[in-house]
Each structure stands twice: as structure tokens, then as C-alpha cells.
Short mmCIF file of C-alpha atoms in Angstrom, two decimals:
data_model
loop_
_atom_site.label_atom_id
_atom_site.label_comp_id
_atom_site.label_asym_id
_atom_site.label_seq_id
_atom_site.Cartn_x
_atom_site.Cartn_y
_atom_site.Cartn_z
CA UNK A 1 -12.67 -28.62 71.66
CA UNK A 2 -12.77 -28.50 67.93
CA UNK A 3 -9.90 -29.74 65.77
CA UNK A 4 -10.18 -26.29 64.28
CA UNK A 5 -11.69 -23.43 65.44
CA UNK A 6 -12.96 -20.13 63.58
CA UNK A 7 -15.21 -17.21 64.23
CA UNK A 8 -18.16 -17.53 62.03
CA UNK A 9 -19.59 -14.07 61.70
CA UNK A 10 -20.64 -12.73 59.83
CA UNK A 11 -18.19 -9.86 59.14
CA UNK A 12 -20.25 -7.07 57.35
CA UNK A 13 -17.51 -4.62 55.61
CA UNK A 14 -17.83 -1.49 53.16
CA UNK A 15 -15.85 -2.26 50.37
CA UNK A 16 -12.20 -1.16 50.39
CA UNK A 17 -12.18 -2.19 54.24
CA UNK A 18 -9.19 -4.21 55.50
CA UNK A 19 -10.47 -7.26 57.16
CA UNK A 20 -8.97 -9.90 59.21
CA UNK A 21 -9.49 -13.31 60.19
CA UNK A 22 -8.74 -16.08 62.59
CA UNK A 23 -8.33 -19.52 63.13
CA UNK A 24 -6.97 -21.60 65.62
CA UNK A 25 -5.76 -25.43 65.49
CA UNK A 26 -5.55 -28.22 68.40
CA UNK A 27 -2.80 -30.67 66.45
CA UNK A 28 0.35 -29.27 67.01
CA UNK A 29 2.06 -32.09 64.94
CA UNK A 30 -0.53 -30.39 61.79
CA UNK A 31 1.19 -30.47 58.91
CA UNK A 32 0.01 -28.01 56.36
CA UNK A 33 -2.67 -25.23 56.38
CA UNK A 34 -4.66 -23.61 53.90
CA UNK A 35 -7.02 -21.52 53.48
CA UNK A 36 -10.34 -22.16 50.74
CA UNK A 37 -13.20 -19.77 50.11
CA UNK A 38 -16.46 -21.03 49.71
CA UNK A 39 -19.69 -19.37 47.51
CA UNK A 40 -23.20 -20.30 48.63
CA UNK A 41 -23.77 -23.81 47.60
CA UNK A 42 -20.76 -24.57 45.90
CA UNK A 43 -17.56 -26.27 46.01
CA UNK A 44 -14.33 -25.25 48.12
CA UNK A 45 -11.48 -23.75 46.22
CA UNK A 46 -7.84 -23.56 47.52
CA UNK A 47 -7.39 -19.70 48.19
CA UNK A 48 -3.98 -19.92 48.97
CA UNK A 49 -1.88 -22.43 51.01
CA UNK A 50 -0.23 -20.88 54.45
CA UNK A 51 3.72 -20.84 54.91
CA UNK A 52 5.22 -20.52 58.07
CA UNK A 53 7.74 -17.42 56.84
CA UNK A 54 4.10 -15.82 56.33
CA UNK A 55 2.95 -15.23 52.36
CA UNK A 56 1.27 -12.70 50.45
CA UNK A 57 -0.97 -13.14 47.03
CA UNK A 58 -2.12 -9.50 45.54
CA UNK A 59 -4.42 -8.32 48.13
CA UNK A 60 -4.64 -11.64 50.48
CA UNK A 61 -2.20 -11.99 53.25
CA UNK A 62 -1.85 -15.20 55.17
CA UNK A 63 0.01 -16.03 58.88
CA UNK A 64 0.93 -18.82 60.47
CA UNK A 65 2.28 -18.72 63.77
CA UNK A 66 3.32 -22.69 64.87
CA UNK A 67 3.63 -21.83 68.56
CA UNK A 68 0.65 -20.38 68.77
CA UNK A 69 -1.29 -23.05 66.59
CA UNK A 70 -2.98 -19.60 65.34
CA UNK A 71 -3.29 -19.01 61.51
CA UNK A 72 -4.87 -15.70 59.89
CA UNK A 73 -5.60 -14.27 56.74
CA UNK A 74 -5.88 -10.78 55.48
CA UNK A 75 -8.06 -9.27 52.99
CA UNK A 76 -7.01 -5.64 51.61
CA UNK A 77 -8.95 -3.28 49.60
CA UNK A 78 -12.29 -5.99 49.65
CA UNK A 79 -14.69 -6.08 46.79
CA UNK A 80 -17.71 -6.88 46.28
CA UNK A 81 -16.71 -10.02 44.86
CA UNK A 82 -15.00 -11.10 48.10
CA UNK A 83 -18.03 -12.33 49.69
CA UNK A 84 -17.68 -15.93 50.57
CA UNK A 85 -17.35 -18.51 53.48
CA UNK A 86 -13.72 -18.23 54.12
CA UNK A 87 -12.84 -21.89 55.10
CA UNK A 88 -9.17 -22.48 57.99
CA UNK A 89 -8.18 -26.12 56.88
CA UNK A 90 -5.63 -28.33 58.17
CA UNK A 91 -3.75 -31.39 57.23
CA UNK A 92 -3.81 -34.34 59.88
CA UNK A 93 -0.95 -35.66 60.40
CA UNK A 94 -0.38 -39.43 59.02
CA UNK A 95 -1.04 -40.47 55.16
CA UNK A 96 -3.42 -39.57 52.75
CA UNK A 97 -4.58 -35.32 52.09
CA UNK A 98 -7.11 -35.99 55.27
CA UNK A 99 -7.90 -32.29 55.52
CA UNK A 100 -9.79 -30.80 58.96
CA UNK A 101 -12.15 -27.82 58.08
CA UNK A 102 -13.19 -25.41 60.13
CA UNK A 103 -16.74 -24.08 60.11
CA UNK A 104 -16.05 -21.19 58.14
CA UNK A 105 -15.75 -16.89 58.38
CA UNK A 106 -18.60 -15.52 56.77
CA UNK A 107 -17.65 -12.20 54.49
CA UNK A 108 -20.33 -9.55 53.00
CA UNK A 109 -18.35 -6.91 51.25
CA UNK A 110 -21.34 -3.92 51.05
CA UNK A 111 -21.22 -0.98 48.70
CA UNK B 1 -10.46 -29.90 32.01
CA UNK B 2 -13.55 -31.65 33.50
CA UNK B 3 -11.53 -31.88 37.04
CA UNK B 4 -13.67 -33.58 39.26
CA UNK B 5 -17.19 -34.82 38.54
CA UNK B 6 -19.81 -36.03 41.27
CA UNK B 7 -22.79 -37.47 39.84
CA UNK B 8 -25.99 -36.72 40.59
CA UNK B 9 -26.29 -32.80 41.98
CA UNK B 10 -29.72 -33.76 43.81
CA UNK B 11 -30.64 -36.62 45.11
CA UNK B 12 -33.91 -37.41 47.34
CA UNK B 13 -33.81 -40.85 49.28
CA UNK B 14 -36.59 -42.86 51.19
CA UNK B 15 -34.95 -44.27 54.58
CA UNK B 16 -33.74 -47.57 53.65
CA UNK B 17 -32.97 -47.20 50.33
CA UNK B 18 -28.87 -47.77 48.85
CA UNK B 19 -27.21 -45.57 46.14
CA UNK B 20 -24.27 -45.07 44.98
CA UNK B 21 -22.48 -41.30 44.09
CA UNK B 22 -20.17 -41.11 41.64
CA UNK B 23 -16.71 -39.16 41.58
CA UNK B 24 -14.58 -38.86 38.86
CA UNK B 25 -11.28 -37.46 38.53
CA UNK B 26 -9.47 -36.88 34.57
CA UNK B 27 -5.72 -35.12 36.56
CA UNK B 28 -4.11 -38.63 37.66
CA UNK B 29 -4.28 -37.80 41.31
CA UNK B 30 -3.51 -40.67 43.41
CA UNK B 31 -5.62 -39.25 46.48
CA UNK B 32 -9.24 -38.82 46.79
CA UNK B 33 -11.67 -38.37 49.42
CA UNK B 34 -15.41 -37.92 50.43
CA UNK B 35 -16.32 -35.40 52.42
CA UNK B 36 -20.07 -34.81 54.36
CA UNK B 37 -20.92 -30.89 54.51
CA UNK B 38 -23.79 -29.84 57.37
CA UNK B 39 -25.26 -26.63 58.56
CA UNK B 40 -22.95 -25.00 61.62
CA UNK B 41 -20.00 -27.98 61.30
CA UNK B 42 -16.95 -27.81 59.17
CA UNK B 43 -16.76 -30.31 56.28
CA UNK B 44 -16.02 -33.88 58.12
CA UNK B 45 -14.04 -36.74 56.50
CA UNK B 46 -15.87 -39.90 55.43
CA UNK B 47 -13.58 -42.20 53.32
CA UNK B 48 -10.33 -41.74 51.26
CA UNK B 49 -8.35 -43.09 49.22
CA UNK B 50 -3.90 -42.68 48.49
CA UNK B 51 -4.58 -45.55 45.40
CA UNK B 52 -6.11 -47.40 43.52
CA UNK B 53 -6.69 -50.57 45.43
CA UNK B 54 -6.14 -48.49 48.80
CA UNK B 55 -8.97 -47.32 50.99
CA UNK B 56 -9.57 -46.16 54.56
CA UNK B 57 -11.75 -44.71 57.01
CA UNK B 58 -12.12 -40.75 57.92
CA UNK B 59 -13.86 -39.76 60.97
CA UNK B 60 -17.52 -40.73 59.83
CA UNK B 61 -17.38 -43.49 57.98
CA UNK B 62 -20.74 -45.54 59.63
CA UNK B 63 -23.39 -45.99 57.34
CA UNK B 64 -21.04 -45.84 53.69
CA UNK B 65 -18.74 -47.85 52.01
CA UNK B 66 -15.95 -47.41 49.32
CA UNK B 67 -14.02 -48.47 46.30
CA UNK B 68 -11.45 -47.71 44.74
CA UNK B 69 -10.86 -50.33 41.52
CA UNK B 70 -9.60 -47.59 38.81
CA UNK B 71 -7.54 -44.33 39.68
CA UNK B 72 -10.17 -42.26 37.92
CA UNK B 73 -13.15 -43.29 40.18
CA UNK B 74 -13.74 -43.15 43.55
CA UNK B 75 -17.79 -44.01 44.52
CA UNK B 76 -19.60 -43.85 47.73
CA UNK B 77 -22.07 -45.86 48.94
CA UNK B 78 -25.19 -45.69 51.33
CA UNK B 79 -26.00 -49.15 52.24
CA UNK B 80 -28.94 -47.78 54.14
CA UNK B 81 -30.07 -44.65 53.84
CA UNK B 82 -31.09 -42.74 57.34
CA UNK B 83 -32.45 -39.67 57.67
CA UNK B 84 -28.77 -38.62 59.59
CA UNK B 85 -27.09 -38.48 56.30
CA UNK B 86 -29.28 -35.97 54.61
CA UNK B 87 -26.45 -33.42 53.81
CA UNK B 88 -23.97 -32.02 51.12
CA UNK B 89 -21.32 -34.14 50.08
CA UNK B 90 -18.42 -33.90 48.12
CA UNK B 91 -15.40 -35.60 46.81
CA UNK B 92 -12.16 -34.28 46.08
CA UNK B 93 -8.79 -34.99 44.41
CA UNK B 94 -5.37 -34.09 44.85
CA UNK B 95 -1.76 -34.96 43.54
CA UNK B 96 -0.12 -35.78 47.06
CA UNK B 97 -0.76 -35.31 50.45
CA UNK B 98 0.32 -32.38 50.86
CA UNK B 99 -0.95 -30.42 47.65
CA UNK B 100 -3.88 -28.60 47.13
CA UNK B 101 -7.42 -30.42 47.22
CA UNK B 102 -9.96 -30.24 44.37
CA UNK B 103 -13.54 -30.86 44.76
CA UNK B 104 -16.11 -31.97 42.61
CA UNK B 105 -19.60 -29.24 42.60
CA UNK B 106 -21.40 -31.84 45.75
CA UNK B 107 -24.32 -34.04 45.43
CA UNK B 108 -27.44 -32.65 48.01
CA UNK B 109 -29.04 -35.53 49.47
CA UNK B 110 -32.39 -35.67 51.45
CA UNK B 111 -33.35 -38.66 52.82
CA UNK B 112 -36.71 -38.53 54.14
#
């Protein structure tokens, strides 16, 4: 079983759709979660790290449910310019940022 | 606000051959890492770093080595190159271990 698990997609959405995805984790002593988006062939960027009280940036919603080892983000009102590789990433436990990636949620926000 | 730096973007190998990538970071961080990036598998850890001085192995670390003598740089080596470690790689930065990652744009290496 993978360390972290996503649903690749794609997910093809008009834009303005609400769209939601998931991710699942095997480490329940994990320490912190985030999630990145990714454009074709370029770096990660931090999207927006994952509380467990659950926390909200403009149109981006993001879960994290601990018992569950489940974590999800929501996308409101998508543009166009929401296309990306959405990437579920999770600390290891121990020292050093050693950071587990999932394989990524493909997005295509269509007109 | 350079951030962080990988030199080169492209690289094409002959099996065999060494080379080193660069990484640079101009924020201070303490940690850094190197990261391998292939079609249908999240990005896996190779190396990483919590200090200058301070290195240990990720979850693929056969077939490159490390250093890390200054907190700014943080290179990777292939020793020998194989055609197994044709792939994206990047390198990343961050404050603490717990604090956002920043990666450098990737090197694409083909070794053929």
C-alpha cells in the first residue's frame, strides 16, 4: 500500500464547478500535511498547509480528519487558471522536512 | 529573491558517466533535500540534509551521493549514471521541519 494515496484523474470541470479531492495516508504518527499544486513541468508550490480544526484560503478549503488518516481539499468557483496536478503530501515522522508525495489529482478547468 | 537554484535544467548522460547538480538556496534554511520525480509515482526522497555538515539517506538513495559543506549548497551526485535514473529531479529548502518546502525549477536528466 502506498504511503499516500490519491485519485489521479483526471477531473474534467466547467469552470465555476465545485470540485473535491481526496487523499488518504498509511502513517498515523504523520505529522503535518499539505497540500502543493503542480503546472506541467514545473516545480511544486505549497498551496496551503492542512490543520486539523479544518482551514479555509479564499476559494480553497482543506480537511483533515486524523482518525480517518483522510485529508481533502476543496476548490470553489474553479477557473481556468486552476488547472494543475494537485499534489497530498505528508511529513514522516522523525527529523528533517522528509515530505511523502502522493501521485497527484489531475484538474482541467474547461470553459 | 533567487530562492532556490538547480543547475543545469537539461541534462543528457551516457550510462557510466558522473555529474554533479547543483542546488542553491539564498533564505538561510537549515533543511534541504533532493527529490527524484517519475511518470505515475509521487515525488520520492533521495538525500537530505537538517545542516550544514549533516546528511542522510531518503528512501532512494542507491546510485547518488551528497554534501553538505556550506548552508547555501546542497549538490547531488551520480557516481554512475544508469539508465534507472533518467527522471526529474529537484531540490528543495525549507526553514524547519515542519514549514513549508521550496523547490528549485528541476534538472531533466536522460541517461541513455
Amino acid at each position: 500500500r502506498k504511503e499516500v494515496e490519491q485519485d489521479p484523474g483526471p477531473f474534467n470541470v466547467p469552470e465555476g464547478a465545485t470540485v473535491a479531492f481526496n487523499c488518504t495516508y498509511s502513517n498515523s504518527a504523520s505529522q503535518s500535511f499539505f497540500w502543493y499544486r503542480q503546472d506541467c513541468r514545473k516545480e511544486p508550490k505549497l498551496l496551503m498547509s492542512v490543520y486539523s480544526s479544518g482551514n479555509e484560503d479564499g476559494r480553497f478549503t482543506a480537511q483533515l480528519n486524523r482518525a480517518s488518516q483522510y485529508i481533502s481539499l476543496l476548490i470553489r468557483d474553479s477557473k481556468l487558471s486552476d488547472s494543475a496536478t494537485y499534489l497530498c503530501v505528508v511529513k514522516r515522522p522523525g527529523g528533517g522536512n522528509k515530505l511523502t508525495f502522493g501521485t497527484g489529482t489531475q484538474l482541467k478547468v474547461e470553459l | 529573491n533567487a530562492g532556490v537554484t538547480q543547475t543545469p535544467k537539461f541534462q543528457v548522460l551516457k550510462t557510466g558517466q558522473s555529474m554533479t547538480l547543483q542546488c542553491a538556496q539564498d533564505m538561510n534554511h537549515e533543511y534541504m533535500s533532493w527529490y527524484r520525480q517519475d511518470p505515475g509515482m509521487g515525488l520520492r526522497l533521495i538525500h537530505y540534509s537538517v545542516g550544514a555538515g549533516i546528511t542522510d539517506q531518503g528512501e532512494v538513495p542507491n546510485g547518488y551521493n551528497v554534501s553538505r559543506s556550506t548552508t547555501e549548497d546542497f549538490p547531488l551526485r551520480l557516481l554512475s549514471a544508469a539508465p534507472s535514473q533518467t527522471s526529474v529531479y529537484f531540490c528543495a529548502s525549507s526553514r524547519d521541519q515542519n514549514t513549508e518546502a521550496f523547490f528549485g525549477q528541476g534538472t531533466r536528466l536522460t541517461v541513455v
